[in-house]
PDB file of C-alpha atoms in Angstrom:
ATOM      1  CA  UNK T   1      -0.036  -0.527  -0.306  1.00  0.00           C
ATOM      2  CA  UNK T   2       1.304   3.509  -0.633  1.00  0.00           C
ATOM      3  CA  UNK T   3       1.625   6.496   1.272  1.00  0.00           C
ATOM      4  CA  UNK T   4       0.299   9.391   0.692  1.00  0.00           C
ATOM      5  CA  UNK T   5       3.735  10.689   0.376  1.00  0.00           C
ATOM      6  CA  UNK T   6       4.519   8.625  -2.619  1.00  0.00           C
ATOM      7  CA  UNK T   7       0.595   8.644  -4.680  1.00  0.00           C
ATOM      8  CA  UNK T   8       1.248  12.513  -4.488  1.00  0.00           C
ATOM      9  CA  UNK T   9       4.962  12.077  -6.607  1.00  0.00           C
ATOM     10  CA  UNK T  10       2.911   9.292  -8.535  1.00  0.00           C
ATOM     11  CA  UNK T  11       0.082  12.072  -9.396  1.00  0.00           C
ATOM     12  CA  UNK T  12       2.566  14.611 -10.090  1.00  0.00           C
ATOM     13  CA  UNK T  13       5.180  13.346 -12.170  1.00  0.00           C
ATOM     14  CA  UNK T  14       2.511  11.569 -14.601  1.00  0.00           C
ATOM     15  CA  UNK T  15       0.623  15.114 -14.735  1.00  0.00           C
ATOM     16  CA  UNK T  16       4.325  16.634 -15.287  1.00  0.00           C
ATOM     17  CA  UNK T  17       4.407  13.933 -18.278  1.00  0.00           C
ATOM     18  CA  UNK T  18       1.506  14.742 -19.317  1.00  0.00           C
ATOM     19  CA  UNK T  19       2.146  18.392 -19.525  1.00  0.00           C
ATOM     20  CA  UNK T  20       5.541  18.175 -20.952  1.00  0.00           C
ATOM     21  CA  UNK T  21       3.381  15.902 -24.185  1.00  0.00           C
ATOM     22  CA  UNK T  22       0.898  18.501 -24.184  1.00  0.00           C
ATOM     23  CA  UNK T  23       3.248  21.276 -25.273  1.00  0.00           C
ATOM     24  CA  UNK T  24       5.459  18.890 -27.593  1.00  0.00           C
ATOM     25  CA  UNK T  25       1.904  18.755 -29.132  1.00  0.00           C
ATOM     26  CA  UNK T  26       1.303  22.762 -29.366  1.00  0.00           C
ATOM     27  CA  UNK T  27       5.183  22.950 -30.308  1.00  0.00           C
ATOM     28  CA  UNK T  28       4.282  21.548 -32.689  1.00  0.00           C
ATOM     29  CA  UNK T  29       1.519  22.423 -34.084  1.00  0.00           C
ATOM     30  CA  UNK T  30       3.005  26.472 -34.080  1.00  0.00           C
ATOM     31  CA  UNK T  31       5.343  24.873 -36.657  1.00  0.00           C
ATOM     32  CA  UNK T  32       3.112  23.751 -39.152  1.00  0.00           C
ATOM     33  CA  UNK T  33       2.820  20.209 -38.237  1.00  0.00           C
ATOM     34  CA  UNK T  34      -0.475  19.463 -37.062  1.00  0.00           C
ATOM     35  CA  UNK T  35      -1.954  16.363 -34.732  1.00  0.00           C
ATOM     36  CA  UNK T  36      -3.818  14.273 -37.167  1.00  0.00           C
ATOM     37  CA  UNK T  37      -8.129  13.247 -36.363  1.00  0.00           C
ATOM     38  CA  UNK T  38      -7.240   9.420 -37.462  1.00  0.00           C
ATOM     39  CA  UNK T  39     -11.272   8.820 -37.207  1.00  0.00           C
ATOM     40  CA  UNK T  40     -11.384  11.649 -39.885  1.00  0.00           C
ATOM     41  CA  UNK T  41      -8.430  10.305 -41.636  1.00  0.00           C
ATOM     42  CA  UNK T  42     -10.353   6.866 -42.407  1.00  0.00           C
ATOM     43  CA  UNK T  43     -13.969   7.787 -42.143  1.00  0.00           C
ATOM     44  CA  UNK T  44     -14.071  11.307 -43.920  1.00  0.00           C
ATOM     45  CA  UNK T  45     -15.854  12.154 -40.497  1.00  0.00           C
ATOM     46  CA  UNK T  46     -15.557  14.315 -37.977  1.00  0.00           C
ATOM     47  CA  UNK T  47     -15.077  12.810 -34.080  1.00  0.00           C
ATOM     48  CA  UNK T  48     -16.402  15.134 -32.013  1.00  0.00           C
ATOM     49  CA  UNK T  49     -12.929  16.484 -30.671  1.00  0.00           C
ATOM     50  CA  UNK T  50     -11.875  17.257 -34.171  1.00  0.00           C
ATOM     51  CA  UNK T  51     -11.183  21.066 -33.703  1.00  0.00           C
ATOM     52  CA  UNK T  52     -10.102  21.032 -30.386  1.00  0.00           C
ATOM     53  CA  UNK T  53      -6.160  21.996 -31.864  1.00  0.00           C
ATOM     54  CA  UNK T  54      -7.786  25.145 -33.195  1.00  0.00           C
ATOM     55  CA  UNK T  55     -10.139  25.081 -30.459  1.00  0.00           C
ATOM     56  CA  UNK T  56      -7.772  25.743 -27.854  1.00  0.00           C
ATOM     57  CA  UNK T  57      -5.025  27.923 -29.910  1.00  0.00           C
ATOM     58  CA  UNK T  58      -7.955  30.512 -30.680  1.00  0.00           C
ATOM     59  CA  UNK T  59      -9.120  30.746 -26.737  1.00  0.00           C
ATOM     60  CA  UNK T  60      -5.639  31.520 -26.312  1.00  0.00           C
ATOM     61  CA  UNK T  61      -5.612  34.282 -28.282  1.00  0.00           C
ATOM     62  CA  UNK T  62      -9.047  35.299 -27.103  1.00  0.00           C
ATOM     63  CA  UNK T  63     -10.797  34.641 -30.246  1.00  0.00           C
ATOM     64  CA  UNK T  64     -13.387  32.784 -28.396  1.00  0.00           C
ATOM     65  CA  UNK T  65     -16.236  33.261 -31.505  1.00  0.00           C
ATOM     66  CA  UNK T  66     -13.563  32.003 -33.865  1.00  0.00           C
ATOM     67  CA  UNK T  67     -12.201  28.904 -30.981  1.00  0.00           C
ATOM     68  CA  UNK T  68     -15.915  27.815 -30.926  1.00  0.00           C
ATOM     69  CA  UNK T  69     -16.259  27.346 -34.676  1.00  0.00           C
ATOM     70  CA  UNK T  70     -13.935  24.622 -34.803  1.00  0.00           C
ATOM     71  CA  UNK T  71     -16.109  22.799 -31.662  1.00  0.00           C
ATOM     72  CA  UNK T  72     -19.161  23.802 -29.961  1.00  0.00           C
ATOM     73  CA  UNK T  73     -19.129  20.710 -26.984  1.00  0.00           C
ATOM     74  CA  UNK T  74     -15.933  20.456 -25.802  1.00  0.00           C
ATOM     75  CA  UNK T  75     -15.659  24.112 -24.263  1.00  0.00           C
ATOM     76  CA  UNK T  76     -18.858  22.526 -22.370  1.00  0.00           C
ATOM     77  CA  UNK T  77     -17.707  19.355 -21.321  1.00  0.00           C
ATOM     78  CA  UNK T  78     -14.023  19.950 -21.115  1.00  0.00           C
ATOM     79  CA  UNK T  79     -14.561  21.376 -17.187  1.00  0.00           C
ATOM     80  CA  UNK T  80     -16.498  18.949 -16.454  1.00  0.00           C
ATOM     81  CA  UNK T  81     -14.476  16.815 -17.133  1.00  0.00           C
ATOM     82  CA  UNK T  82     -11.958  18.332 -15.472  1.00  0.00           C
ATOM     83  CA  UNK T  83     -14.136  18.655 -12.201  1.00  0.00           C
ATOM     84  CA  UNK T  84     -14.430  15.056 -12.258  1.00  0.00           C
ATOM     85  CA  UNK T  85     -10.165  14.292 -12.983  1.00  0.00           C
ATOM     86  CA  UNK T  86      -9.827  16.393 -10.014  1.00  0.00           C
ATOM     87  CA  UNK T  87     -12.406  14.992  -7.581  1.00  0.00           C
ATOM     88  CA  UNK T  88     -10.353  11.329  -8.604  1.00  0.00           C
ATOM     89  CA  UNK T  89      -7.170  12.276  -8.711  1.00  0.00           C
ATOM     90  CA  UNK T  90      -7.844  13.735  -4.824  1.00  0.00           C
ATOM     91  CA  UNK T  91      -9.965  10.725  -3.863  1.00  0.00           C
ATOM     92  CA  UNK T  92      -7.272   8.185  -4.689  1.00  0.00           C
ATOM     93  CA  UNK T  93      -4.330  11.143  -3.560  1.00  0.00           C
ATOM     94  CA  UNK T  94      -6.391  10.333   0.254  1.00  0.00           C
ATOM     95  CA  UNK T  95      -7.092   7.399   0.451  1.00  0.00           C
ATOM     96  CA  UNK T  96      -6.167   5.037  -2.375  1.00  0.00           C
ATOM     97  CA  UNK T  97      -9.113   4.182  -4.144  1.00  0.00           C
ATOM     98  CA  UNK T  98      -8.926   4.555  -7.920  1.00  0.00           C
ATOM     99  CA  UNK T  99     -12.293   2.207  -8.698  1.00  0.00           C
ATOM    100  CA  UNK T 100     -15.057   4.406 -10.121  1.00  0.00           C
ATOM    101  CA  UNK T 101     -18.557   4.426  -7.906  1.00  0.00           C
ATOM    102  CA  UNK T 102     -21.803   3.284 -10.025  1.00  0.00           C
ATOM    103  CA  UNK T 103     -22.777   7.452 -10.455  1.00  0.00           C
ATOM    104  CA  UNK T 104     -19.221   8.037 -11.365  1.00  0.00           C
ATOM    105  CA  UNK T 105     -19.883   4.849 -14.386  1.00  0.00           C
ATOM    106  CA  UNK T 106     -23.388   6.766 -15.565  1.00  0.00           C
ATOM    107  CA  UNK T 107     -22.191   9.768 -14.902  1.00  0.00           C
ATOM    108  CA  UNK T 108     -19.240   9.007 -17.794  1.00  0.00           C
ATOM    109  CA  UNK T 109     -21.438   6.932 -18.930  1.00  0.00           C
ATOM    110  CA  UNK T 110     -24.082  10.566 -20.061  1.00  0.00           C
ATOM    111  CA  UNK T 111     -20.671  12.699 -21.373  1.00  0.00           C
ATOM    112  CA  UNK T 112     -19.679   9.174 -24.085  1.00  0.00           C
ATOM    113  CA  UNK T 113     -24.001   9.678 -25.285  1.00  0.00           C
ATOM    114  CA  UNK T 114     -23.500  13.096 -25.061  1.00  0.00           C
ATOM    115  CA  UNK T 115     -20.648  13.370 -27.572  1.00  0.00           C
ATOM    116  CA  UNK T 116     -21.110  10.790 -29.314  1.00  0.00           C
ATOM    117  CA  UNK T 117     -25.050  12.376 -30.509  1.00  0.00           C
ATOM    118  CA  UNK T 118     -22.436  15.787 -31.657  1.00  0.00           C
ATOM    119  CA  UNK T 119     -20.359  13.697 -33.078  1.00  0.00           C
ATOM    120  CA  UNK T 120     -23.975  12.264 -35.022  1.00  0.00           C
ATOM    121  CA  UNK T 121     -25.063  15.625 -35.212  1.00  0.00           C
ATOM    122  CA  UNK T 122     -21.902  17.399 -36.840  1.00  0.00           C
ATOM    123  CA  UNK T 123     -21.600  14.702 -39.888  1.00  0.00           C
ATOM    124  CA  UNK T 124     -25.410  15.390 -41.128  1.00  0.00           C
ATOM    125  CA  UNK T 125     -24.508  17.062 -44.479  1.00  0.00           C
ATOM    126  CA  UNK T 126     -27.649  20.029 -43.241  1.00  0.00           C
ATOM    127  CA  UNK T 127     -24.939  21.032 -40.112  1.00  0.00           C
ATOM    128  CA  UNK T 128     -24.227  24.547 -40.379  1.00  0.00           C
ATOM    129  CA  UNK T 129     -20.189  25.119 -39.121  1.00  0.00           C
ATOM    130  CA  UNK T 130     -17.789  22.833 -41.828  1.00  0.00           C
ATOM    131  CA  UNK T 131     -14.485  22.733 -40.621  1.00  0.00           C
TER     132      UNK T 131
END
């Protein structure tokens, strides 16, 4: 069983690795190497997360309206996912518990359903925003 101190170190290592990977991906994007969407490459359809990099860059530049053009759902879903993730991390640090409860599983299922519906709607022929 890990101690609280060792769990904190483990979480910080993982957060650092994620931040480093995001920094590398963002750096590649700024010099012209975008991250291709595998779903769009294989099917030609936009997935629920298509446009996230461009949306994030526009948000960082203060172009909120332009950012929403690239992806309309993730600015609303991402804060929920962040709060959920932070809650899980804090619970893991305090208790060492890493399994999800029934309600947490339902919450994740609801988010997945919302993203799937958005993915279908954004690919309908009359969808007003083309990326």
